[in-house]
Amino acid sequence: MSGLRRVMVANRGEIAVRIIRACHVAGVEAVAVYSDADEHSKWVRMADEAVHIGRSAAQKSYLDPDALLKAARATEVDAVHPGYGFLAESGAFAKAIEEAGLVFIGPRPSVLEQMGDKAAARSAAASAGVPVVPGTDPIADPEDVGKMAAEIGFPLLLKAAAGGGGRGIRPVHDLDELLDALPAAQAEARSAFGDPSIYLERAVAHARHVEVQVLADDHGNVVHLFERDCSVQRRRQKLIEEAPAPDLQDSTRQAITSAAVRLAEHVGYRGAGTVEFLVDGDGNFYFIEMNARVQVEHPITEAITGVDVVAEQLRIAGGAELSMSQDSIELKGAAVELRINAEDPERGFAPTPGEITELRLPGGPGIRVDTGISQGDRISPFYDSLIAKLICWGADREEAYARARQALAEFHVEGVSSTAGLHRELTSAEDLMAGPVHTMWLEQHLGGR
């Protein structure tokens, strides 16, 4: 049992559905919120109560902390689960929730602020003895940027200190390009994140993106749930994730998971979080950021460990200890997650909002589908275009991908274009099946698409 009585889910889509299900399994009432566009949504129908919070635009609803706080008070919940995205990593929102006498299902506000500042997070990682990519503190004087770049070496990445989720990053290859890009990068950071701070980081060539899932309670217990490989990306947005990371040496796995736990302990982390790393061809790994929330790809970790990540979030928020120790967590088999979006890969992945006129979902052994969409629902132009996540488990990587190909053969959607066809192509690609691939592999595979 979680120790909680009633939880408001301050989010939408498949993650709202996921959290509501976990609440009901734990015997906890779930309150949904919705905008004008989501009035007839799946999660609204599932919840014990639902509250309208504003207009369709996210800034007028899911990103409006005052509207969410008002809904929480009106429905007399004792906790708020932020899901991912929107205000999930906002220290100010978490603080407002706590000041209202409610439980924020996530890290403490101070930890959110520390991990949300990428430069501060780098500093914390270095203090915890976790390897970091060579880089700088936020740039205070643009006149110093040339000297900083020379000390690190090109190619470099210009990164927004307050960025995340692959946003706010610009690659530069020489000093002239860096000087040209800096003002635009600062303006972009100010517009996207409300903070113009920029820092430099060395670009790691042909790197893999490997992340470690951690859980931590308020009783001093911190565990890892092994790692995921998220290297199949387009413009730093993940399309396919695997667990565990293919062909990762046992020594590297032990070192990288230990580093993630060490960082979580160092910052006094609470809840579910993901520590992200770059791994080079020699097996060296470098911290890049910590996502202080539940991740989109958490189901593949659940598939290989049998641990319900969201249920553990509820337990932790209710004051209980983790339900497992590190020694009790076993890695079993392999899993892959495919994100099916309402986008057209032949038109530069342009979103294709509209009504889902037909939706057939796959099934069978090892197949899980997480979705916030039902037939007849609409993909809104106001939010992320995710239709469904296909999570496919197998006794090994080969079987997981074989089941993924079968799941894609059964998956059918009409009314909008989707990336399902691209996933059918990718899950049969010889390079990916030979594995592992680096973070630029998909861009090279797609060519001009």
XYZ file of C-alpha atoms in Angstrom:
449
model
C 0.000 0.000 0.000
C 1.177 3.533 -0.733
C -0.009 5.376 2.380
C -1.760 7.898 0.145
C -5.503 8.343 -0.049
C -6.167 10.516 -3.103
C -3.787 11.655 -5.858
C -4.219 14.283 -8.555
C -2.480 13.526 -11.850
C -1.219 16.857 -13.194
C -0.699 15.581 -16.730
C -2.412 14.080 -19.746
C -2.127 11.303 -22.347
C -0.607 7.892 -21.836
C 1.286 8.854 -18.683
C -1.945 10.033 -17.032
C -3.525 6.674 -17.882
C -0.455 4.874 -16.522
C -0.535 6.749 -13.205
C -4.297 6.366 -12.734
C -3.986 2.605 -13.204
C -1.172 2.430 -10.652
C -3.239 4.452 -8.172
C -6.236 2.155 -8.522
C -4.099 -0.975 -8.112
C -2.707 0.548 -4.904
C -6.199 1.356 -3.631
C -5.697 5.101 -4.127
C -8.317 7.388 -5.658
C -7.174 9.260 -8.760
C -8.222 12.744 -9.855
C -7.645 13.730 -13.487
C -7.301 17.202 -14.963
C -8.168 18.214 -18.497
C -8.132 21.131 -20.898
C -10.835 22.055 -23.398
C -9.215 19.776 -25.991
C -9.140 16.777 -23.630
C -12.635 16.883 -22.171
C -13.609 13.457 -23.530
C -10.214 11.811 -23.116
C -9.469 8.290 -21.944
C -7.851 9.336 -18.643
C -10.818 11.554 -17.778
C -13.111 8.555 -18.210
C -10.865 6.371 -16.039
C -10.421 8.750 -13.096
C -12.561 8.848 -9.963
C -13.016 12.573 -10.519
C -11.935 14.999 -13.231
C -11.436 18.756 -13.142
C -11.368 21.222 -16.019
C -8.257 23.426 -15.728
C -8.366 25.718 -18.747
C -8.107 26.237 -22.467
C -6.475 23.909 -24.968
C -3.113 25.678 -25.136
C -0.749 24.105 -22.595
C 0.195 27.501 -21.176
C -3.473 27.993 -20.277
C -3.907 24.574 -18.667
C -1.230 21.940 -18.010
C 1.487 24.579 -17.634
C -0.625 26.817 -15.387
C 0.473 26.108 -11.790
C -2.291 28.238 -10.293
C -4.989 26.278 -12.138
C -3.458 22.980 -11.018
C -3.177 24.098 -7.393
C -6.773 25.287 -7.437
C -7.879 21.890 -8.778
C -5.850 20.057 -6.125
C -7.396 22.065 -3.321
C -10.921 21.748 -4.717
C -10.698 17.964 -4.953
C -9.066 17.551 -1.520
C -6.210 15.363 -2.714
C -3.240 14.688 -0.487
C -0.652 14.366 -3.265
C 0.078 15.490 -6.831
C 1.835 13.331 -9.437
C 3.319 15.483 -12.232
C 4.097 12.673 -14.705
C 6.718 13.803 -17.243
C 6.999 17.000 -19.237
C 4.930 20.101 -18.447
C 5.722 21.035 -14.793
C 7.232 17.701 -13.753
C 10.709 19.149 -13.177
C 9.693 22.602 -11.973
C 11.152 23.311 -8.560
C 8.782 26.267 -8.181
C 5.735 24.064 -8.826
C 6.953 21.386 -6.415
C 7.544 24.046 -3.776
C 4.054 25.490 -4.281
C 2.551 22.010 -3.881
C 4.426 21.452 -0.632
C 3.571 24.919 0.692
C -0.098 24.061 0.086
C 0.332 21.175 2.522
C 0.328 18.503 -0.206
C 2.841 15.847 -1.204
C 4.723 16.335 -4.467
C 5.373 12.898 -5.960
C 8.939 13.517 -6.982
C 12.195 14.966 -5.682
C 12.408 17.845 -3.237
C 12.189 21.317 -4.816
C 15.842 22.052 -4.065
C 16.950 18.879 -5.854
C 14.730 19.680 -8.844
C 16.325 23.096 -9.086
C 19.829 21.650 -8.796
C 19.300 18.894 -11.364
C 17.338 21.234 -13.647
C 20.354 23.507 -13.943
C 22.629 21.469 -16.189
C 25.774 23.274 -15.036
C 24.872 22.712 -11.372
C 24.087 19.070 -12.136
C 27.517 18.658 -13.784
C 29.133 20.125 -10.692
C 27.192 17.771 -8.415
C 28.193 14.781 -10.537
C 31.855 15.766 -10.419
C 31.633 16.192 -6.635
C 30.161 12.678 -6.397
C 33.069 11.250 -8.371
C 30.971 10.657 -11.486
C 32.809 11.265 -14.798
C 31.560 14.323 -16.705
C 32.133 15.439 -20.280
C 34.831 18.146 -20.314
C 33.062 21.495 -20.332
C 32.605 24.866 -18.682
C 30.483 26.675 -16.164
C 27.801 28.998 -17.615
C 29.449 31.642 -19.763
C 29.578 34.923 -17.857
C 31.632 36.915 -20.373
C 31.307 36.147 -24.104
C 34.813 37.500 -24.620
C 36.144 34.477 -22.713
C 34.432 31.945 -24.955
C 37.355 31.576 -27.361
C 39.769 30.738 -24.566
C 37.272 28.274 -23.049
C 36.770 26.543 -26.394
C 40.502 26.243 -26.979
C 40.975 24.557 -23.606
C 38.235 21.977 -24.285
C 38.789 21.434 -28.022
C 36.393 21.236 -30.965
C 33.857 19.935 -31.882
C 31.748 21.397 -29.092
C 28.152 21.602 -28.020
C 26.528 24.847 -26.954
C 24.029 23.798 -24.267
C 21.315 25.684 -22.427
C 21.952 25.416 -18.675
C 18.205 25.103 -18.039
C 17.556 22.831 -21.015
C 16.536 19.190 -21.101
C 14.997 16.431 -23.175
C 17.493 17.039 -25.976
C 16.432 20.672 -26.419
C 18.663 23.738 -26.291
C 21.733 22.071 -27.860
C 23.753 23.394 -30.820
C 26.833 21.662 -32.266
C 29.720 23.897 -33.381
C 32.891 22.857 -35.187
C 35.196 25.890 -35.067
C 35.601 29.261 -33.387
C 33.849 31.268 -36.094
C 30.798 28.997 -35.931
C 30.822 29.224 -32.135
C 30.919 33.038 -32.112
C 28.105 33.194 -34.682
C 25.934 30.692 -32.787
C 26.354 32.050 -29.254
C 23.905 35.005 -29.381
C 21.215 32.928 -31.086
C 21.716 30.085 -28.593
C 21.332 32.486 -25.669
C 18.167 33.967 -27.159
C 16.773 30.500 -27.816
C 17.522 29.427 -24.241
C 15.806 32.526 -22.866
C 12.729 31.910 -25.029
C 12.440 28.169 -24.370
C 13.500 27.946 -20.719
C 13.313 31.493 -19.327
C 17.074 31.422 -18.701
C 19.682 32.563 -21.271
C 22.602 30.782 -19.552
C 24.778 28.766 -21.921
C 27.762 26.509 -21.298
C 30.200 24.599 -23.521
C 30.682 20.850 -23.577
C 32.934 18.676 -25.707
C 31.103 16.620 -28.334
C 31.782 12.899 -27.844
C 32.077 11.290 -31.276
C 30.118 8.124 -32.110
C 28.701 7.977 -28.595
C 25.929 5.796 -27.272
C 23.211 7.265 -25.056
C 22.896 5.009 -22.017
C 20.773 5.905 -18.999
C 20.298 4.330 -15.578
C 16.958 4.140 -13.747
C 17.221 4.823 -10.020
C 14.750 4.744 -7.137
C 15.329 6.385 -3.766
C 13.198 6.671 -0.631
C 13.328 8.916 2.435
C 14.921 6.178 4.547
C 18.335 6.218 2.906
C 17.676 3.444 0.385
C 18.824 3.946 -3.217
C 18.765 1.247 -5.914
C 19.287 1.073 -9.642
C 17.118 -0.907 -12.063
C 19.912 -1.416 -14.600
C 20.259 0.606 -17.777
C 18.559 1.491 -21.046
C 20.102 2.330 -24.419
C 18.389 5.306 -26.094
C 20.777 5.874 -28.989
C 18.169 5.656 -31.771
C 17.382 9.366 -31.908
C 16.392 11.981 -34.450
C 17.430 15.506 -33.536
C 18.054 14.242 -30.008
C 14.494 12.957 -29.670
C 14.291 9.245 -28.866
C 12.412 6.860 -31.165
C 13.501 3.428 -29.918
C 14.794 2.414 -26.486
C 16.221 -0.903 -25.312
C 16.921 -2.501 -21.960
C 19.474 -3.637 -21.117
C 21.962 -1.789 -23.345
C 23.192 -4.276 -25.974
C 26.831 -5.411 -25.851
C 27.680 -3.403 -22.744
C 30.601 -4.942 -20.896
C 29.719 -6.205 -17.413
C 32.451 -4.020 -15.933
C 30.995 -0.948 -17.641
C 27.483 -1.871 -16.509
C 28.629 -2.204 -12.918
C 30.561 1.072 -13.061
C 27.817 3.113 -14.705
C 25.013 1.860 -12.439
C 27.181 2.435 -9.362
C 27.884 5.988 -10.557
C 24.155 6.676 -10.941
C 23.422 5.443 -7.413
C 26.335 7.467 -6.060
C 24.983 10.669 -7.628
C 21.459 10.037 -6.301
C 22.867 9.515 -2.814
C 25.063 12.610 -3.078
C 22.195 14.998 -3.920
C 19.705 13.432 -1.476
C 17.423 12.222 -4.250
C 13.873 10.996 -3.615
C 11.588 9.121 -6.002
C 12.179 7.821 -9.516
C 14.903 9.401 -11.622
C 17.131 8.689 -14.577
C 20.847 9.454 -14.813
C 21.932 9.872 -18.438
C 25.386 9.164 -19.837
C 27.317 9.146 -23.084
C 29.404 6.003 -23.651
C 32.257 6.136 -26.167
C 33.693 3.322 -28.250
C 36.240 2.451 -25.593
C 33.612 2.010 -22.887
C 34.351 5.330 -21.172
C 31.190 6.985 -19.879
C 30.333 10.581 -19.050
C 27.423 12.104 -17.148
C 25.257 14.464 -19.218
C 22.121 15.110 -17.129
C 19.628 13.708 -14.647
C 15.928 13.572 -15.483
C 14.237 14.110 -12.129
C 10.949 12.394 -12.971
C 9.501 9.219 -14.423
C 10.733 8.670 -17.997
C 8.688 7.929 -21.116
C 10.682 4.714 -21.517
C 10.262 3.376 -17.953
C 8.130 0.384 -19.145
C 11.116 -1.450 -20.629
C 12.857 -1.261 -17.263
C 9.709 -2.666 -15.673
C 9.747 -5.462 -18.261
C 13.291 -6.627 -17.477
C 13.096 -6.248 -13.684
C 9.453 -6.839 -12.748
C 9.515 -3.631 -10.674
C 6.517 -1.298 -11.021
C 8.244 2.094 -11.138
C 5.075 4.161 -10.681
C 3.899 1.997 -7.775
C 7.249 2.637 -6.106
C 6.778 6.387 -6.646
C 3.480 6.151 -4.770
C 5.057 4.104 -1.948
C 7.904 6.591 -1.552
C 5.545 9.582 -1.560
C 3.449 7.882 1.114
C 6.482 7.591 3.378
C 7.198 3.881 2.919
C 10.531 2.267 2.169
C 11.293 0.779 -1.227
C 9.729 -2.646 -1.641
C 13.032 -4.170 -2.782
C 16.764 -4.143 -2.090
C 19.491 -4.027 -4.713
C 20.309 -7.705 -4.212
C 16.705 -8.711 -4.923
C 16.557 -6.999 -8.344
C 17.315 -9.391 -11.190
C 17.750 -8.590 -14.858
C 15.611 -10.949 -16.931
C 15.562 -10.966 -20.727
C 15.475 -7.918 -22.950
C 12.886 -5.320 -23.933
C 12.426 -2.693 -26.607
C 10.062 0.299 -26.710
C 8.812 1.853 -29.944
C 7.239 5.322 -29.817
C 4.456 5.557 -32.404
C 3.746 9.226 -33.117
C 1.204 10.964 -35.341
C 3.916 12.296 -37.630
C 4.769 11.900 -41.312
C 8.406 10.803 -41.801
C 8.127 11.599 -45.524
C 7.371 15.263 -44.734
C 10.123 15.972 -42.257
C 8.199 14.312 -39.403
C 5.503 16.975 -39.552
C 2.760 16.379 -36.946
C -0.497 15.019 -38.361
C -3.251 15.900 -35.886
C -6.754 14.608 -36.507
C -9.343 12.017 -35.535
C -8.303 8.402 -35.018
C -10.941 6.757 -37.199
C -9.594 3.230 -36.666
C -7.145 1.816 -34.124
C -6.110 -1.818 -33.801
C -3.548 -2.627 -31.127
C -1.296 -5.707 -30.940
C -1.209 -8.367 -28.261
C 0.383 -11.680 -27.378
C 3.149 -12.885 -25.056
C 5.572 -10.177 -24.014
C 3.575 -7.341 -25.624
C 2.403 -4.269 -23.718
C 0.772 -1.178 -25.207
C 0.678 2.110 -23.298
C -1.639 4.690 -24.841
C -3.939 7.521 -23.914
C -5.849 7.189 -27.183
C -8.979 5.246 -28.110
C -10.634 4.888 -31.491
C -12.655 8.030 -32.183
C -10.346 10.253 -30.122
C -8.396 13.113 -31.680
C -4.684 13.779 -31.784
C -4.580 17.417 -30.739
C -2.287 19.971 -32.390
C -1.674 21.508 -28.968
C 0.388 18.686 -27.446
C 2.856 15.896 -28.091
C 1.787 13.672 -30.997
C 2.317 10.313 -29.255
C -0.277 7.701 -30.219
C 1.105 4.690 -28.377
C 4.196 3.022 -26.993
C 4.768 -0.602 -27.974
C 6.786 -2.394 -25.294
C 8.040 -5.811 -26.361
C 9.858 -8.235 -24.036
C 11.716 -11.399 -24.943
C 14.043 -13.908 -23.342
C 16.828 -12.182 -25.272
C 17.282 -9.208 -27.622
C 16.572 -11.297 -30.722
C 13.205 -12.453 -29.380
C 12.307 -8.942 -28.161
C 12.834 -7.536 -31.651
C 11.020 -10.453 -33.282
C 8.007 -9.699 -31.084
C 8.378 -5.991 -31.887
C 8.160 -6.748 -35.607
C 5.046 -8.851 -35.030
C 3.492 -6.132 -32.878
C 4.108 -3.597 -35.646
C 2.508 -5.952 -38.178
C -0.634 -6.026 -36.012
C -0.657 -2.306 -35.216
C -3.027 -0.354 -37.441
C -4.146 3.258 -37.276
C -6.241 5.319 -39.688
C -7.152 8.989 -39.738
C -3.620 10.263 -39.205
C -0.197 9.440 -40.592
C 2.120 7.712 -38.137
C 5.694 6.588 -37.637
C 4.670 2.896 -37.511
C 5.966 2.334 -41.041
C 9.339 3.824 -40.141
C 9.560 1.525 -37.128
C 8.878 -1.475 -39.382
C 11.855 -0.348 -41.461
C 14.117 0.313 -38.482
C 13.404 -2.932 -36.624
C 14.594 -4.818 -39.697
C 17.675 -2.647 -40.325
C 20.825 -4.770 -40.372
C 22.922 -2.141 -38.565
C 20.485 -1.851 -35.678
C 20.019 -5.597 -35.383
C 23.801 -6.077 -35.292
C 23.913 -3.374 -32.576
C 24.870 -1.278 -30.847
C 24.488 1.991 -32.776
C 25.543 5.541 -31.903
C 23.355 8.610 -31.460
C 23.900 9.843 -35.037
C 23.066 6.483 -36.659
C 19.408 7.275 -37.322
C 20.194 10.657 -38.888
C 22.615 8.884 -41.244
C 20.119 6.098 -41.949
C 17.347 8.556 -42.813
C 19.522 10.688 -45.054
C 17.444 13.677 -46.177
C 14.237 12.582 -44.454
